[in-house]
mmCIF file of C-alpha atoms and ligand atoms in Angstrom:
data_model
loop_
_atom_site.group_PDB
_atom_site.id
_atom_site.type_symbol
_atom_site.label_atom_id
_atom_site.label_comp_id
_atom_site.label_asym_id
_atom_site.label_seq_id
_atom_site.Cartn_x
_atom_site.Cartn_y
_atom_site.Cartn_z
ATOM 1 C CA UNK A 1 -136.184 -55.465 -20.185
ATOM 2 C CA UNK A 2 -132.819 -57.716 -20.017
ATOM 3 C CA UNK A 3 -131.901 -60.162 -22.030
ATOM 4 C CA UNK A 4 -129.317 -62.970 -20.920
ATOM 5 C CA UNK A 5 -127.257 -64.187 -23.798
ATOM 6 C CA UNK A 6 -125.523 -67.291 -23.693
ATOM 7 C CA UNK A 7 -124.383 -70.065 -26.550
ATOM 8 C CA UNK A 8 -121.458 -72.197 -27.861
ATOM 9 C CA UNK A 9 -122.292 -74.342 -24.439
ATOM 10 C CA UNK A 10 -121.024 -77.629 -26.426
ATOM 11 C CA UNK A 11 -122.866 -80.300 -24.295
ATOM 12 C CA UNK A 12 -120.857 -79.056 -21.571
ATOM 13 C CA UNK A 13 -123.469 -79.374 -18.525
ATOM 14 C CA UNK A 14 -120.697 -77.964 -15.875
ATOM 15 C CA UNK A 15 -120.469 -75.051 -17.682
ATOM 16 C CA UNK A 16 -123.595 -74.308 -18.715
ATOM 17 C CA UNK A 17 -125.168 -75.090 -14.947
ATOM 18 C CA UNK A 18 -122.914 -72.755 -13.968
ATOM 19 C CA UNK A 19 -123.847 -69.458 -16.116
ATOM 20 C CA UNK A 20 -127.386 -70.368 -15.162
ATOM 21 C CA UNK A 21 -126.658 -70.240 -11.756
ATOM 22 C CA UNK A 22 -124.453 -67.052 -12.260
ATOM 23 C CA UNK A 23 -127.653 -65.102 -14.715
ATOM 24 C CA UNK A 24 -130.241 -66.224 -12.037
ATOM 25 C CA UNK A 25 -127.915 -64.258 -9.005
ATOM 26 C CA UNK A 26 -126.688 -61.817 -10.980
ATOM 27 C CA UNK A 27 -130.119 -60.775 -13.388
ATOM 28 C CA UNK A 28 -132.964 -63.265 -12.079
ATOM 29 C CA UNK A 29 -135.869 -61.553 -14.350
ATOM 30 C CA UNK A 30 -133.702 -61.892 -17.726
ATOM 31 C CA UNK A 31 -135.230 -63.264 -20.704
ATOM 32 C CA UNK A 32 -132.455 -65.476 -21.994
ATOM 33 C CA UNK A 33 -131.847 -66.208 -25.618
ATOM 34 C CA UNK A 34 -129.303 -69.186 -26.792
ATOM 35 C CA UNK A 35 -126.822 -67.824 -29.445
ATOM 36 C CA UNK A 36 -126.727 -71.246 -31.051
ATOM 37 C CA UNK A 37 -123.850 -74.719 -30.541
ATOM 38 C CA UNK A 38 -125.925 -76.202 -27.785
ATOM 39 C CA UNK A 39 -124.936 -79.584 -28.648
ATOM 40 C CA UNK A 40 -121.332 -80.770 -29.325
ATOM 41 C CA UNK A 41 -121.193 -83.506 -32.450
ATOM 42 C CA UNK A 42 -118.760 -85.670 -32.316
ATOM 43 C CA UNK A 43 -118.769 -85.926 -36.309
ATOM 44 C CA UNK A 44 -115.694 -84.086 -37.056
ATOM 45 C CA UNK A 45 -116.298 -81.445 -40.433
ATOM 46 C CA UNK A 46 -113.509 -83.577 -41.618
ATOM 47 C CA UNK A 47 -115.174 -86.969 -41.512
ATOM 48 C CA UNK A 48 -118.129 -86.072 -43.325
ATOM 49 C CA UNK A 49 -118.805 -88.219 -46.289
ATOM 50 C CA UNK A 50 -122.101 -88.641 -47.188
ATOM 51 C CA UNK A 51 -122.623 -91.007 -44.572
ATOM 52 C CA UNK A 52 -125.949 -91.088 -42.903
ATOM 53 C CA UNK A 53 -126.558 -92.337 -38.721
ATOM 54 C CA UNK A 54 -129.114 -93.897 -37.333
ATOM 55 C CA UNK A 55 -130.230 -91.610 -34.125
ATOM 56 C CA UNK A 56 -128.894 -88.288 -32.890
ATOM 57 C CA UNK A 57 -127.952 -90.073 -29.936
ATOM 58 C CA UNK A 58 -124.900 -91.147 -32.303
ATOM 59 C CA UNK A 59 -123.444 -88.489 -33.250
ATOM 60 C CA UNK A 60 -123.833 -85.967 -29.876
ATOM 61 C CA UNK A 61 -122.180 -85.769 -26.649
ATOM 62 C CA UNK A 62 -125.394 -86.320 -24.698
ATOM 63 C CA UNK A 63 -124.841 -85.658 -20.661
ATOM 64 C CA UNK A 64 -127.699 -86.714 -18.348
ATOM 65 C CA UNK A 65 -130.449 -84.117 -17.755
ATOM 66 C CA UNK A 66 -128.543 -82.014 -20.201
ATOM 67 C CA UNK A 67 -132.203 -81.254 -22.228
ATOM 68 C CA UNK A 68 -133.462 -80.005 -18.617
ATOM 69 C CA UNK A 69 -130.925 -77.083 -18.800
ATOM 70 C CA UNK A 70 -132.252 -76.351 -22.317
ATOM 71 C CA UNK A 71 -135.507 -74.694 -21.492
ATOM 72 C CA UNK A 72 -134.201 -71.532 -23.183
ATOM 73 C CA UNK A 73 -134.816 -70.515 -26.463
ATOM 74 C CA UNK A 74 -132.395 -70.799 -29.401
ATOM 75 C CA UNK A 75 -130.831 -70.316 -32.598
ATOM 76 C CA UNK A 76 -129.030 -72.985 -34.224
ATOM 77 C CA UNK A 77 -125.438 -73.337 -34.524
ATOM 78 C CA UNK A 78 -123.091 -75.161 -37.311
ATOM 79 C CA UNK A 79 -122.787 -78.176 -34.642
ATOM 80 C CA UNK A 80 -126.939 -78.688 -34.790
ATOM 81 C CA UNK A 81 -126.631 -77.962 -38.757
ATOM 82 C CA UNK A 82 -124.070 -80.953 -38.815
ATOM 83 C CA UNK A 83 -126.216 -83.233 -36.555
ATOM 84 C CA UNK A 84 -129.178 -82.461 -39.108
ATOM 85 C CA UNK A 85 -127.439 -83.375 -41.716
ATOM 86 C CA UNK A 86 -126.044 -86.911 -40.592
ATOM 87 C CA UNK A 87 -129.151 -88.361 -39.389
ATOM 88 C CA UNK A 88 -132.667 -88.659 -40.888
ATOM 89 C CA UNK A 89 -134.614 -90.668 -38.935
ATOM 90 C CA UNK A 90 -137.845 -88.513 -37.127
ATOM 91 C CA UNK A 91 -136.857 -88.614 -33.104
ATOM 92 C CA UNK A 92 -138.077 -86.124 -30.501
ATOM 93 C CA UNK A 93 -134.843 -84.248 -30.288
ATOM 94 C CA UNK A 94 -134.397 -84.220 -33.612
ATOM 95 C CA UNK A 95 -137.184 -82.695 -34.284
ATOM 96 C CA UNK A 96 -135.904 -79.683 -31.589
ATOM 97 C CA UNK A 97 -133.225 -78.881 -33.385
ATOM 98 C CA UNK A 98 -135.027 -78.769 -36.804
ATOM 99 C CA UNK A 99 -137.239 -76.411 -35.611
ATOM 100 C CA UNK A 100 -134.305 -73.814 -33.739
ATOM 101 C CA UNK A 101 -134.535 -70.276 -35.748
ATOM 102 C CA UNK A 102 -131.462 -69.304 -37.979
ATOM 103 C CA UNK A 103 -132.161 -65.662 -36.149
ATOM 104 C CA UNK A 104 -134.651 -63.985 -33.088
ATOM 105 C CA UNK A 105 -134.994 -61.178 -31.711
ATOM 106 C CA UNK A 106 -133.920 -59.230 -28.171
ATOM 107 C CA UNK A 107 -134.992 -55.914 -28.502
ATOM 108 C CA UNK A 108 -133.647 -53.922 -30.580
ATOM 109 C CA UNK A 109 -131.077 -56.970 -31.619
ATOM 110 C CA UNK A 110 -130.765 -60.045 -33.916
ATOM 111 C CA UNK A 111 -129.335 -62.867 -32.670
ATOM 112 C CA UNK A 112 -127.293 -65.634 -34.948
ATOM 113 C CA UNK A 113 -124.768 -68.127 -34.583
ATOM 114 C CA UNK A 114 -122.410 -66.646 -36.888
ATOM 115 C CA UNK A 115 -121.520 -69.558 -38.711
ATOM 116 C CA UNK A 116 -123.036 -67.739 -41.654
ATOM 117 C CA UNK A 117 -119.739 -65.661 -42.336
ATOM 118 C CA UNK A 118 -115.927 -66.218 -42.502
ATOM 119 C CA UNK A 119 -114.413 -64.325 -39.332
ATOM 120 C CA UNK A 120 -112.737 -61.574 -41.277
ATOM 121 C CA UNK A 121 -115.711 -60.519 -43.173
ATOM 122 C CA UNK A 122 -118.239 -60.189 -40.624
ATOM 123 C CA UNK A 123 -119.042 -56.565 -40.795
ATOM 124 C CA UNK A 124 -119.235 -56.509 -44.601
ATOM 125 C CA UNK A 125 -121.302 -59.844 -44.245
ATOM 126 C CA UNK A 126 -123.621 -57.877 -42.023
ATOM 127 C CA UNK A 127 -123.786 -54.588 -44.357
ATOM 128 C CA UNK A 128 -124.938 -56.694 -47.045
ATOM 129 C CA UNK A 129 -127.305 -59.176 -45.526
ATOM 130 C CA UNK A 130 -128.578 -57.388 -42.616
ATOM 131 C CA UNK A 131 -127.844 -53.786 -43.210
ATOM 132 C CA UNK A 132 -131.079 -52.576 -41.126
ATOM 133 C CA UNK A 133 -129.589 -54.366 -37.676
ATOM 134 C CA UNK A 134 -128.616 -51.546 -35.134
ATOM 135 C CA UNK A 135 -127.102 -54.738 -32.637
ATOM 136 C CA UNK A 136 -126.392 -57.961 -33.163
ATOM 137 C CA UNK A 137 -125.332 -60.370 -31.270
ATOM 138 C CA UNK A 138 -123.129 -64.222 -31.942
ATOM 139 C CA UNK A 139 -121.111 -66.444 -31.356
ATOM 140 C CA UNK A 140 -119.079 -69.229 -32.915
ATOM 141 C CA UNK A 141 -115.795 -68.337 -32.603
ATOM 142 C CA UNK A 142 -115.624 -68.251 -28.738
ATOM 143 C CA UNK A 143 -113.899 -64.831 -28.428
ATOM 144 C CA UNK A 144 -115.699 -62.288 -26.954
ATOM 145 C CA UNK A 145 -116.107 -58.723 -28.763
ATOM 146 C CA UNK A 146 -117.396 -55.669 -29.069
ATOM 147 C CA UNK A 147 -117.197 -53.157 -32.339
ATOM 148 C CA UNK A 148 -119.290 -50.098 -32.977
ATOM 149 C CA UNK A 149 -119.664 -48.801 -36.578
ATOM 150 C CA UNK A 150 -116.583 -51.286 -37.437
ATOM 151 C CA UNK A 151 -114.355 -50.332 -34.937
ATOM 152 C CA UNK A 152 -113.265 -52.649 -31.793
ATOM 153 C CA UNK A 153 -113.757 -52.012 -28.659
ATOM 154 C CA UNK A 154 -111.810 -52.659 -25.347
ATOM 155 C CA UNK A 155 -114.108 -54.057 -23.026
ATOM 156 C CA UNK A 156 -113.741 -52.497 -19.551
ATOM 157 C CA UNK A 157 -112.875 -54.470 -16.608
ATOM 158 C CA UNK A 158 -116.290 -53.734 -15.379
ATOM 159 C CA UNK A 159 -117.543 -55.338 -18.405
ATOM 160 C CA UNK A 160 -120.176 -52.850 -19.357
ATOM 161 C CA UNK A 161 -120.122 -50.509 -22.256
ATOM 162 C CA UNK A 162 -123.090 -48.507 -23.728
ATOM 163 C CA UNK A 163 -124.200 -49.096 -26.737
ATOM 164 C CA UNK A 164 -123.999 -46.128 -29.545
ATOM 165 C CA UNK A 165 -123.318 -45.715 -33.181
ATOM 166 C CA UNK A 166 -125.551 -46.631 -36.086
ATOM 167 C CA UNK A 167 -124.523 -50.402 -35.759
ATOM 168 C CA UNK A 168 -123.182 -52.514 -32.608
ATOM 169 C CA UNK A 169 -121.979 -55.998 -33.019
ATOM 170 C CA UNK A 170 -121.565 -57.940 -29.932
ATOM 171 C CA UNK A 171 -119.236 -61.162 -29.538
ATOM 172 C CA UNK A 172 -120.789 -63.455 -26.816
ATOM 173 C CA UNK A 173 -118.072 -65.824 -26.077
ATOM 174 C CA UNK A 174 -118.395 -69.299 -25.280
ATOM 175 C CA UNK A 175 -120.114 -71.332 -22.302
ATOM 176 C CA UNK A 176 -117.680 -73.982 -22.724
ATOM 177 C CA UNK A 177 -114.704 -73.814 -21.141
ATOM 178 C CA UNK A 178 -115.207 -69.878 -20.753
ATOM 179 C CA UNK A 179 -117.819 -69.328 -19.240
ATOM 180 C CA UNK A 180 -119.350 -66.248 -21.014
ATOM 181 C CA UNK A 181 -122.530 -64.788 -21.168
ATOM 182 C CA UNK A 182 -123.590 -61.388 -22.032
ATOM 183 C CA UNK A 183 -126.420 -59.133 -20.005
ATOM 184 C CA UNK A 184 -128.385 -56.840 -22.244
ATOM 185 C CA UNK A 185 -130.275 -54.296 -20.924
ATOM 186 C CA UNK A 186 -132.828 -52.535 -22.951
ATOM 187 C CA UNK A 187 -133.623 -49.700 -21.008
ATOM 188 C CA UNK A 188 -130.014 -48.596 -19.596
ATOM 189 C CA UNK A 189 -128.947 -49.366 -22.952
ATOM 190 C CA UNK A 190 -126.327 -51.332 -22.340
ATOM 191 C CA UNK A 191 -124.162 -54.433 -22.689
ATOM 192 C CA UNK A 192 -122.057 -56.158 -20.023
ATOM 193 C CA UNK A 193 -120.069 -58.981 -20.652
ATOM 194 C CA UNK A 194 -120.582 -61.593 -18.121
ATOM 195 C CA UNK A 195 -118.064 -64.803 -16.668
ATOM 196 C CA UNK A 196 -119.179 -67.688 -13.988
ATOM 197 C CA UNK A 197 -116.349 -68.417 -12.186
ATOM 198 C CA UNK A 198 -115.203 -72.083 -12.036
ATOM 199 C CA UNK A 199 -115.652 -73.747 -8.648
HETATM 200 MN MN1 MN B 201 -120.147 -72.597 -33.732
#
């Protein structure tokens, strides 16, 4: 089984067209999973007040045929948190991204956003909350990693490594702008870390 793992896409529909063009050449049967940040909101953290908006609409950069591309599924991301909390009203795609996971599952692995920690505690974060995960896999900060058992891990030009150790904890990188996705192979064992090239 494969698993194509993409996220932090940002509303940005040349990217993300792109790494699904590039997963359905490169691994056409792959299952993929969203690692959360589908939508950019154009509330800054900053701004927020208490203030409430009207529709979803408001508050997103919303490309044409953008939802098309989003046929994947997902967890949610600090953006989609943000959009939930500025708006109220009941719409259709609010409703979507109330109902996107905080965590699935791709094989062996968990998959969240990775909003949930500060950057520099991550692998405590994870011994404490999720000490039972053998791989997990985020995003957030768009910088692509690898570390087994706590230790990082060059990633080969190749991109592949195998996966080993009692815990694995895979960085997905970032749609937008980047490019990035990562293939995850269940049976080879394996991760390889994956980049559409711009046109
Ligand atoms: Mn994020």
């Amino acid at each position: 089984m494969q698993y194509a793992l993409l996220g932090d896409i940002h509303s940005s529909i040349d990217d993300l067209q792109a790494v699904l063009n590039h997963i359905s050449n490169e691994s056409p049967h792959a299952e993929l999973i969203g690692t959360g940040d589908l939508y950019e909101c154009t509330v800054s953290k900053k701004k927020l007040h208490g203030q409430i908006y009207s529709s979803v609409n408001e508050v997103i950069q919303h490309p044409d045929s953008f939802d098309e591309l989003l046929s994947f599924l997902s967890v949610y991301g600090n953006q989609e948190e943000r959009i939930l909390l500025i708006t109220e009203q009941e719409e259709p795609l609010r409703n979507v991204l109330s109902n996107l996971p905080e965590t699935l599952n791709a094989g062996r692995a968990l998959v969240i956003h990775g909003h949930q920690w500060n950057p520099e505690e991550r692998d405590s974060w994870l011994d404490e909350n999720m000490p039972e995960e053998v791989l997990v896999f985020h995003g957030h900060t768009h910088q692509s990693s690898f570390t087994v058992d706590g230790n990082n891990i060059r990633i080969p030009v190749n991109g592949e490594v195998m996966l080993s150790g009692k815990r694995s904890v895979v960085n997905v990188g970032a749609v937008v702008e980047s490019r990035e996705w990562v293939l995850y192979d269940t049976v080879e064992n394996t991760v390889k870390f994956m980049k559409a090239q711009k046109s």
